[in-house]
XYZ file of N, CA and C in Angstrom:
645
model
N 21.702 -21.447 29.731
C 20.988 -21.928 28.551
C 20.029 -20.847 28.076
N 19.681 -20.779 26.801
C 18.758 -19.787 26.311
C 17.402 -19.959 26.957
N 16.712 -18.821 27.181
C 15.382 -18.885 27.757
C 14.454 -19.600 26.802
N 13.600 -20.452 27.311
C 12.689 -21.194 26.454
C 11.380 -20.454 26.330
N 10.647 -20.775 25.304
C 9.375 -20.129 25.045
C 8.206 -21.004 25.443
N 8.486 -22.180 25.952
C 7.394 -23.063 26.322
C 7.072 -24.022 25.201
N 5.975 -24.738 25.330
C 5.587 -25.724 24.335
C 5.137 -25.051 23.058
N 5.071 -25.839 22.003
C 4.695 -25.284 20.715
C 3.298 -24.709 20.778
N 3.136 -23.547 20.171
C 1.819 -22.923 20.090
C 1.713 -22.200 18.771
N 0.478 -21.952 18.365
C 0.249 -21.225 17.132
C 0.299 -22.111 15.919
N -0.158 -21.589 14.800
C -0.112 -22.311 13.539
C 0.854 -21.637 12.612
N 1.157 -22.251 11.499
C 2.103 -21.676 10.552
C 1.507 -21.684 9.161
N 1.817 -20.643 8.420
C 1.376 -20.574 7.040
C 2.234 -21.526 6.200
N 1.761 -21.937 5.021
C 2.497 -22.903 4.209
C 3.908 -22.475 3.848
N 4.173 -21.158 3.755
C 5.483 -20.705 3.318
C 6.357 -20.242 4.476
N 6.045 -20.665 5.697
C 6.826 -20.286 6.868
C 7.563 -21.503 7.382
N 8.869 -21.382 7.606
C 9.664 -22.513 8.094
C 9.070 -23.071 9.368
N 9.005 -24.400 9.449
C 8.344 -25.065 10.564
C 9.357 -25.721 11.484
N 8.895 -26.167 12.659
C 9.809 -26.841 13.579
C 10.440 -28.061 12.934
N 11.634 -28.426 13.421
C 12.325 -29.602 12.899
C 11.443 -30.831 13.027
N 11.391 -31.640 11.988
C 10.593 -32.859 12.020
C 9.210 -32.692 11.441
N 8.792 -31.449 11.177
C 7.475 -31.216 10.600
C 7.551 -31.543 9.117
N 6.854 -32.586 8.684
C 6.951 -33.066 7.308
C 6.291 -32.133 6.305
N 5.559 -31.111 6.808
C 4.904 -30.189 5.891
C 5.828 -29.070 5.435
N 7.076 -29.096 5.883
C 7.993 -28.007 5.570
C 8.068 -27.765 4.062
N 8.054 -26.508 3.686
C 8.053 -26.125 2.282
C 9.406 -26.447 1.649
N 9.401 -27.017 0.443
C 10.650 -27.415 -0.212
C 11.480 -26.202 -0.622
N 10.866 -25.023 -0.609
C 11.611 -23.835 -0.989
C 12.482 -23.309 0.146
N 12.384 -23.899 1.321
C 13.182 -23.449 2.448
C 14.650 -23.787 2.240
N 15.510 -22.908 2.669
C 16.953 -23.122 2.636
C 17.471 -23.132 4.068
N 18.220 -24.160 4.420
C 18.802 -24.232 5.755
C 20.035 -23.343 5.821
N 20.085 -22.480 6.818
C 21.225 -21.591 7.013
C 21.612 -21.637 8.491
N 22.723 -21.047 8.815
C 23.162 -20.926 10.203
C 23.823 -19.569 10.322
N 23.012 -18.552 10.580
C 23.499 -17.187 10.529
C 22.947 -16.364 11.687
N 23.828 -15.624 12.344
C 23.393 -14.738 13.419
C 22.842 -13.458 12.804
N 21.704 -13.011 13.305
C 21.074 -11.791 12.825
C 20.573 -10.989 14.020
N 20.232 -9.756 13.771
C 19.675 -8.889 14.806
C 18.163 -9.047 14.826
N 17.607 -9.204 16.018
C 16.171 -9.358 16.205
C 15.659 -8.137 16.956
N 14.779 -7.373 16.339
C 14.215 -6.175 16.951
C 12.780 -6.465 17.362
N 12.482 -6.311 18.654
C 11.138 -6.536 19.173
C 10.666 -5.280 19.892
N 9.412 -5.296 20.325
C 8.883 -4.150 21.062
C 9.587 -3.970 22.395
N 10.230 -5.026 22.892
C 10.896 -4.956 24.199
C 12.401 -4.724 24.086
N 12.903 -4.552 22.874
C 14.318 -4.264 22.713
C 14.971 -5.088 21.623
N 16.275 -4.897 21.479
C 17.057 -5.597 20.460
C 17.736 -6.822 21.061
N 17.808 -7.893 20.299
C 18.521 -9.097 20.712
C 19.181 -9.702 19.475
N 19.922 -10.781 19.676
C 20.461 -11.556 18.569
C 19.646 -12.828 18.412
N 19.715 -13.432 17.248
C 19.060 -14.713 17.003
C 19.882 -15.465 15.965
N 19.602 -16.739 15.803
C 20.238 -17.539 14.756
C 19.176 -17.936 13.743
N 19.370 -17.556 12.497
C 18.466 -17.975 11.432
C 18.763 -19.430 11.100
N 17.720 -20.269 11.099
C 17.903 -21.700 10.849
C 17.397 -22.110 9.466
N 16.185 -21.710 9.136
C 15.599 -22.018 7.827
C 14.958 -20.749 7.299
N 15.124 -20.477 6.028
C 14.569 -19.256 5.454
C 13.875 -19.566 4.139
N 12.914 -18.735 3.802
C 12.246 -18.802 2.508
C 11.772 -17.401 2.184
N 11.172 -17.219 1.020
C 10.690 -15.897 0.636
C 9.560 -15.422 1.540
N 8.844 -16.365 2.153
C 7.685 -15.988 2.963
C 7.917 -15.940 4.447
N 9.036 -16.504 4.928
C 9.260 -16.510 6.365
C 10.510 -17.272 6.741
N 10.681 -17.493 8.039
C 11.879 -18.178 8.511
C 11.657 -18.807 9.874
N 12.586 -19.675 10.224
C 12.651 -20.236 11.570
C 13.934 -19.741 12.207
N 13.844 -19.299 13.456
C 15.007 -18.754 14.141
C 15.096 -19.290 15.560
N 16.317 -19.377 16.056
C 16.566 -19.735 17.454
C 16.735 -18.441 18.242
N 15.993 -18.310 19.339
C 16.026 -17.089 20.139
C 16.259 -17.438 21.606
N 16.605 -16.430 22.401
C 16.776 -16.630 23.838
C 15.875 -15.705 24.653
N 15.036 -14.924 23.970
C 14.101 -14.040 24.657
C 12.684 -14.575 24.466
N 11.787 -14.178 25.362
C 10.416 -14.677 25.288
C 9.633 -13.920 24.220
N 9.026 -14.664 23.320
C 8.155 -14.098 22.302
C 6.894 -14.930 22.239
N 5.800 -14.295 21.849
C 4.510 -14.975 21.764
C 3.971 -14.885 20.348
N 3.083 -15.799 20.028
C 2.428 -15.771 18.719
C 1.719 -14.431 18.548
N 1.940 -13.803 17.410
C 1.341 -12.506 17.134
C 2.286 -11.341 17.352
N 3.393 -11.556 18.063
C 4.353 -10.475 18.300
C 4.961 -9.998 16.989
N 5.106 -8.679 16.874
C 5.751 -8.092 15.715
C 7.264 -8.100 15.913
N 8.006 -8.440 14.860
C 9.466 -8.474 14.933
C 10.060 -7.932 13.641
N 11.305 -7.525 13.740
C 12.084 -7.152 12.562
C 13.424 -7.854 12.666
N 13.898 -8.408 11.565
C 15.185 -9.095 11.541
C 16.115 -8.369 10.586
N 17.351 -8.158 11.025
C 18.327 -7.439 10.222
C 19.559 -8.302 9.995
N 19.979 -8.404 8.732
C 21.199 -9.123 8.381
C 22.408 -8.216 8.596
N 23.601 -8.775 8.482
C 24.815 -7.993 8.698
C 24.967 -6.865 7.684
N 24.365 -7.015 6.519
C 24.453 -5.965 5.506
C 23.476 -4.831 5.770
N 22.609 -4.984 6.777
C 21.612 -3.970 7.073
C 20.260 -4.252 6.451
N 20.173 -5.253 5.584
C 18.888 -5.636 4.999
C 17.946 -6.093 6.105
N 16.698 -5.639 6.037
C 15.748 -5.987 7.084
C 14.475 -6.607 6.544
N 13.846 -7.440 7.369
C 12.567 -8.067 7.047
C 11.647 -7.898 8.253
N 10.430 -7.452 8.004
C 9.443 -7.301 9.070
C 8.410 -8.414 8.980
N 7.897 -8.817 10.129
C 6.886 -9.861 10.133
C 6.301 -10.075 11.510
N 5.655 -11.223 11.679
C 5.038 -11.554 12.968
C 5.331 -13.006 13.304
N 5.358 -13.290 14.595
C 5.583 -14.652 15.067
C 4.305 -15.460 14.862
N 4.405 -16.605 14.189
C 3.224 -17.431 13.929
C 3.259 -18.753 14.674
N 4.422 -19.137 15.205
C 4.480 -20.303 16.088
C 5.723 -20.220 16.965
N 5.665 -20.896 18.103
C 6.815 -21.011 18.994
C 6.970 -22.468 19.393
N 8.212 -22.918 19.545
C 8.482 -24.297 19.946
C 9.829 -24.327 20.653
N 9.807 -24.443 21.986
C 11.048 -24.376 22.739
C 11.724 -23.038 22.530
N 12.973 -23.058 22.075
C 13.696 -21.812 21.822
C 13.615 -21.393 20.355
N 12.725 -22.012 19.587
C 12.564 -21.673 18.172
C 11.268 -20.908 17.940
N 11.298 -20.037 16.946
C 10.092 -19.319 16.534
C 9.971 -19.397 15.017
N 8.731 -19.291 14.536
C 8.470 -19.168 13.115
C 7.963 -17.770 12.838
N 8.535 -17.103 11.862
C 8.157 -15.737 11.515
C 7.623 -15.705 10.092
N 6.454 -15.130 9.932
C 5.885 -14.899 8.600
C 6.147 -13.450 8.218
N 6.782 -13.228 7.065
C 7.076 -11.879 6.618
C 5.797 -11.153 6.203
N 5.831 -9.827 6.328
C 4.701 -9.019 5.879
C 4.523 -9.123 4.369
N 5.599 -9.303 3.670
C 5.563 -9.492 2.215
C 6.725 -10.401 1.840
N 6.605 -11.072 0.726
C 7.685 -11.962 0.295
C 8.933 -11.142 -0.030
N 10.078 -11.667 0.389
C 11.342 -10.971 0.154
C 12.351 -11.957 -0.434
N 13.271 -11.483 -1.266
C 14.298 -12.370 -1.847
C 15.423 -12.618 -0.849
N 15.104 -13.248 0.270
C 16.088 -13.385 1.344
C 17.299 -14.208 0.920
N 17.110 -15.199 0.043
C 18.259 -15.980 -0.414
C 19.220 -15.105 -1.217
N 18.670 -14.172 -1.979
C 19.520 -13.222 -2.705
C 20.232 -12.298 -1.724
N 19.509 -11.899 -0.660
C 20.129 -11.067 0.372
C 21.342 -11.776 0.968
N 21.160 -13.061 1.305
C 22.241 -13.825 1.920
C 23.405 -14.020 0.952
N 23.092 -14.261 -0.328
C 24.145 -14.425 -1.327
C 24.924 -13.121 -1.499
N 24.195 -11.994 -1.508
C 24.843 -10.689 -1.634
C 25.733 -10.428 -0.428
N 25.261 -10.818 0.754
C 26.053 -10.645 1.966
C 27.342 -11.446 1.893
N 27.241 -12.689 1.405
C 28.433 -13.532 1.289
C 29.455 -12.892 0.352
N 28.973 -12.268 -0.732
C 29.882 -11.611 -1.660
C 30.547 -10.412 -1.000
N 29.769 -9.658 -0.196
C 30.331 -8.493 0.468
C 31.398 -8.887 1.480
N 31.221 -10.063 2.087
C 32.157 -10.494 3.120
C 33.480 -10.986 2.544
N 33.516 -11.248 1.242
C 34.757 -11.691 0.611
C 35.722 -10.503 0.505
N 36.849 -10.624 1.151
C 37.866 -9.596 1.026
C 37.722 -8.415 1.962
N 36.658 -8.347 2.745
C 36.548 -7.241 3.687
C 35.673 -7.649 4.860
N 35.800 -6.897 5.942
C 35.047 -7.213 7.145
C 33.657 -6.587 7.082
N 32.671 -7.361 7.458
C 31.303 -6.862 7.557
C 30.955 -6.811 9.033
N 30.429 -5.706 9.466
C 30.158 -5.495 10.887
C 29.152 -6.507 11.413
N 29.477 -7.106 12.548
C 28.585 -8.083 13.171
C 27.344 -7.385 13.715
N 26.208 -8.091 13.785
C 24.992 -7.489 14.341
C 25.253 -6.946 15.742
N 24.768 -5.752 16.011
C 25.012 -5.063 17.276
C 23.670 -4.687 17.897
N 23.549 -4.880 19.206
C 22.286 -4.592 19.883
C 22.510 -3.603 21.019
N 21.470 -2.839 21.331
C 21.523 -1.907 22.454
C 21.505 -2.694 23.763
N 22.333 -2.285 24.715
C 22.432 -2.983 25.987
C 21.902 -2.133 27.142
N 22.508 -0.966 27.395
C 22.061 -0.105 28.482
C 22.236 -0.730 29.856
N 23.383 -1.368 30.070
C 23.649 -2.087 31.317
C 24.922 -1.549 31.962
N 24.938 -1.393 33.303
C 26.168 -0.939 33.956
C 27.247 -2.009 33.920
N 28.479 -1.572 33.890
C 29.608 -2.486 33.905
C 30.793 -1.838 34.590
N 31.909 -2.515 34.579
C 33.141 -2.006 35.177
C 34.250 -2.058 34.135
N 34.956 -0.954 33.999
C 36.122 -0.886 33.131
C 37.348 -1.116 34.013
N 38.076 -2.174 33.748
C 39.214 -2.557 34.592
C 40.526 -2.307 33.848
N 41.350 -1.425 34.419
C 42.659 -1.091 33.855
C 43.689 -1.178 34.985
N 44.995 -1.125 34.668
C 46.006 -1.234 35.722
C 45.842 -0.212 36.844
N 45.297 0.969 36.517
C 45.134 2.008 37.536
C 43.984 1.732 38.488
N 43.118 0.773 38.134
C 41.994 0.452 39.001
C 40.726 0.173 38.220
N 39.606 0.075 38.940
C 38.291 -0.167 38.335
C 37.525 1.144 38.236
N 36.831 1.331 37.108
C 36.077 2.550 36.880
C 34.678 2.192 36.378
N 33.646 2.915 36.859
C 32.283 2.613 36.413
C 32.103 2.947 34.937
N 31.279 2.166 34.279
C 31.001 2.383 32.858
C 29.603 1.881 32.542
N 29.031 2.409 31.492
C 27.748 1.922 30.976
C 28.007 1.243 29.639
N 27.515 0.015 29.488
C 27.640 -0.691 28.216
C 26.514 -0.201 27.313
N 26.859 0.575 26.311
C 25.859 1.188 25.429
C 25.294 0.159 24.464
N 26.164 -0.531 23.751
C 25.733 -1.579 22.828
C 26.845 -2.606 22.702
N 26.506 -3.734 22.096
C 27.489 -4.815 21.998
C 27.160 -5.732 20.839
N 28.193 -6.383 20.352
C 28.058 -7.467 19.384
C 28.793 -8.659 19.977
N 28.891 -9.743 19.237
C 29.640 -10.887 19.739
C 31.141 -10.598 19.802
N 31.585 -9.604 19.050
C 33.011 -9.333 18.977
C 33.489 -8.079 19.671
N 32.574 -7.261 20.169
C 33.004 -6.018 20.797
C 31.861 -5.278 21.449
N 32.180 -4.124 22.034
C 31.153 -3.323 22.688
C 31.582 -1.869 22.766
N 30.581 -1.030 22.992
C 30.818 0.404 23.159
C 30.443 0.784 24.580
N 31.363 1.442 25.271
C 31.153 1.829 26.655
C 31.121 3.343 26.789
N 30.300 3.813 27.722
C 30.307 5.227 28.096
C 31.018 5.342 29.443
N 32.077 6.121 29.493
C 32.875 6.232 30.712
C 33.639 7.550 30.705
N 33.973 8.048 31.901
C 34.773 9.272 31.969
C 36.263 8.972 32.029
N 36.620 7.703 31.841
C 38.022 7.290 31.837
C 38.530 7.221 30.402
N 39.474 8.080 30.064
C 40.020 8.093 28.707
C 41.102 7.025 28.567
N 41.045 6.284 27.480
C 42.042 5.257 27.179
C 42.618 5.502 25.790
N 43.833 5.079 25.593
C 44.490 5.279 24.302
C 44.185 4.128 23.354
N 43.806 4.427 22.123
C 43.589 3.362 21.136
C 44.832 2.488 21.005
N 44.616 1.184 20.930
C 45.711 0.242 20.857
C 46.060 -0.364 22.198
N 45.541 0.237 23.273
C 45.790 -0.296 24.601
C 44.872 -1.457 24.920
N 45.064 -2.037 26.081
C 44.245 -3.166 26.519
C 43.537 -2.821 27.822
N 42.460 -3.521 28.083
C 41.691 -3.338 29.304
C 40.849 -4.586 29.512
N 40.052 -4.564 30.557
C 39.091 -5.628 30.800
C 37.747 -4.986 31.103
N 36.687 -5.654 30.717
C 35.343 -5.181 31.024
C 34.647 -6.266 31.829
N 33.933 -5.837 32.873
C 33.246 -6.762 33.764
C 31.766 -6.411 33.777
N 30.903 -7.420 33.630
C 29.459 -7.200 33.655
C 28.775 -8.417 34.250
N 27.633 -8.193 34.887
C 26.855 -9.279 35.472
C 26.439 -10.261 34.386
N 26.711 -11.540 34.621
C 26.354 -12.562 33.651
C 27.378 -12.758 32.557
N 28.336 -11.837 32.464
C 29.366 -11.911 31.425
C 30.724 -12.268 32.015
N 30.933 -11.874 33.272
C 32.229 -12.087 33.895
C 33.233 -11.050 33.439
N 34.494 -11.389 33.475
C 35.569 -10.487 33.076
C 36.076 -10.874 31.695
N 36.133 -9.888 30.802
C 36.563 -10.144 29.426
C 37.679 -9.186 29.036
N 38.757 -9.738 28.486
C 39.840 -8.911 27.987
C 39.457 -8.260 26.667
N 39.957 -7.033 26.450
C 39.585 -6.305 25.240
C 40.708 -5.386 24.787
N 40.662 -5.040 23.503
C 41.565 -4.064 22.909
C 40.794 -2.776 22.678
N 41.418 -1.645 22.962
C 40.781 -0.346 22.752
C 40.947 0.043 21.287
N 39.831 0.225 20.590
C 39.876 0.593 19.177
C 39.776 2.103 18.981
N 38.963 2.759 19.789
C 38.825 4.208 19.678
C 38.328 4.775 21.004
N 38.536 6.075 21.194
C 38.099 6.756 22.412
C 37.780 8.205 22.050
N 36.520 8.611 22.241
C 36.126 9.988 21.935
C 34.779 10.299 22.579
N 34.599 11.563 22.930
C 33.323 12.072 23.444
C 32.792 11.250 24.615
N 33.678 10.826 25.506
C 33.245 10.089 26.687
C 32.847 8.654 26.422
N 33.201 8.130 25.250
C 32.880 6.743 24.922
C 34.126 6.047 24.381
N 34.165 4.720 24.555
C 35.272 3.938 24.011
C 34.713 2.733 23.258
N 35.402 2.362 22.202
C 35.040 1.174 21.432
C 36.026 0.067 21.725
N 35.525 -1.094 22.102
C 36.373 -2.216 22.483
C 36.174 -3.404 21.549
N 37.256 -4.076 21.248
C 37.213 -5.350 20.530
C 37.588 -6.442 21.517
N 36.691 -7.394 21.729
C 36.973 -8.471 22.664
C 38.104 -9.341 22.136
N 39.018 -9.718 23.022
C 40.122 -10.583 22.604
C 39.612 -11.952 22.176
N 38.551 -12.405 22.837
C 37.912 -13.667 22.438
C 36.435 -13.389 22.208
N 35.980 -13.401 20.962
C 34.569 -13.124 20.689
C 33.647 -14.084 21.430
N 32.462 -13.599 21.756
C 31.455 -14.424 22.410
C 30.770 -15.309 21.381
N 30.612 -16.585 21.691
C 29.773 -17.412 20.831
C 28.317 -17.023 21.099
N 27.417 -17.448 20.231
C 26.019 -17.049 20.364
C 25.458 -17.430 21.725
N 25.752 -18.636 22.199
C 25.162 -19.085 23.456
C 25.752 -18.352 24.659
N 27.003 -17.904 24.581
C 27.560 -17.060 25.640
C 26.847 -15.713 25.662
N 26.614 -15.149 24.489
C 25.894 -13.887 24.391
C 24.481 -14.057 24.937
N 23.835 -15.164 24.588
C 22.473 -15.432 25.052
C 22.422 -15.564 26.568
N 23.379 -16.265 27.162
C 23.418 -16.419 28.611
C 23.597 -15.074 29.298
N 24.462 -14.240 28.751
C 24.674 -12.904 29.313
C 23.385 -12.094 29.280
N 22.738 -12.048 28.125
C 21.521 -11.246 27.979
C 20.381 -11.810 28.817
N 20.266 -13.134 28.886
C 19.201 -13.745 29.681
C 19.409 -13.456 31.162
N 20.655 -13.525 31.630
C 20.967 -13.232 33.022
C 20.665 -11.784 33.342
N 21.069 -10.882 32.472
C 20.851 -9.459 32.689
C 19.373 -9.142 32.751
N 18.580 -9.769 31.877
C 17.143 -9.520 31.869
C 16.483 -10.055 33.134
N 16.925 -11.227 33.621
C 16.327 -11.795 34.824
C 16.633 -10.929 36.039
N 17.827 -10.336 36.099
C 18.171 -9.451 37.203
C 17.358 -8.167 37.141
N 17.130 -7.676 35.923
C 16.385 -6.430 35.756
C 14.924 -6.597 36.155
N 14.347 -7.749 35.842
C 12.931 -7.981 36.124
C 12.697 -8.662 37.461
N 13.775 -9.176 38.081
C 13.617 -9.874 39.350
C 13.179 -11.303 39.192
N 13.235 -11.856 37.949
C 12.845 -13.239 37.690
C 14.091 -14.104 37.708
N 14.084 -15.216 38.454
C 15.237 -16.108 38.551
C 14.835 -17.516 38.186
C-alpha cells in the first residue's frame, strides 16, 4: 500500500484543492485522474493528480511529505508547476502553486497532443540495483530510471533490439520486457505489462524502506 503521511495537518488557501468531503472546496476545481511526475528535495516520484485549479491541486502520493515542503509537478508534455505543500491527509497532499497557472489549458493541450501519437509517460530517476535475466543467465544491472511502462538499465551485457528479457528488482519481482534499444552500456526496455500506479508505488516504497532500514 502507498506510504501514508499521517493525519491531516496544515491549512489550505481558498484556491487550493482540499481533502474529499471538505465543503469549502473551490468551485473552480476540476476533478482529474492523471499520473504526473513529482519532484521533491529527496528525489523524483510519481503521483496522481486528483483535483486541480489555477492556484493549486490535490494529489495522491506514496512518499512522505510535510507541510511547507517545496515540490514541482510535471505533466507528460513537460509542463511544470512549482509550489509548496499546504496540507496533508493520509496519502493525499494539497499543493499551492507559486503563481496561478492555466493548468486546465495545459491538460487540454496534453489531450490534443496524445491524439494520434504516443506521449512519453512520466519517468523518474531510480538508481537501484537489479538483475537482467536472459537465456544465457543472470547479469547485474543498475536501474537508471523508470516509468510505468518501461525502464533504462546500465549493464555490460549487450542485447539486440527486438529481443526479450526479464528484469528483477527488490519489491518489483520479475518482469518480462522487450528490448527497444541498446547503446553505450545502457538498454531501454518496454515492460510487457505496464505497472499500474499502485504497483509502482509499492515498488518505490519497498525500495526506500530497504535503503533507509525502515520496515
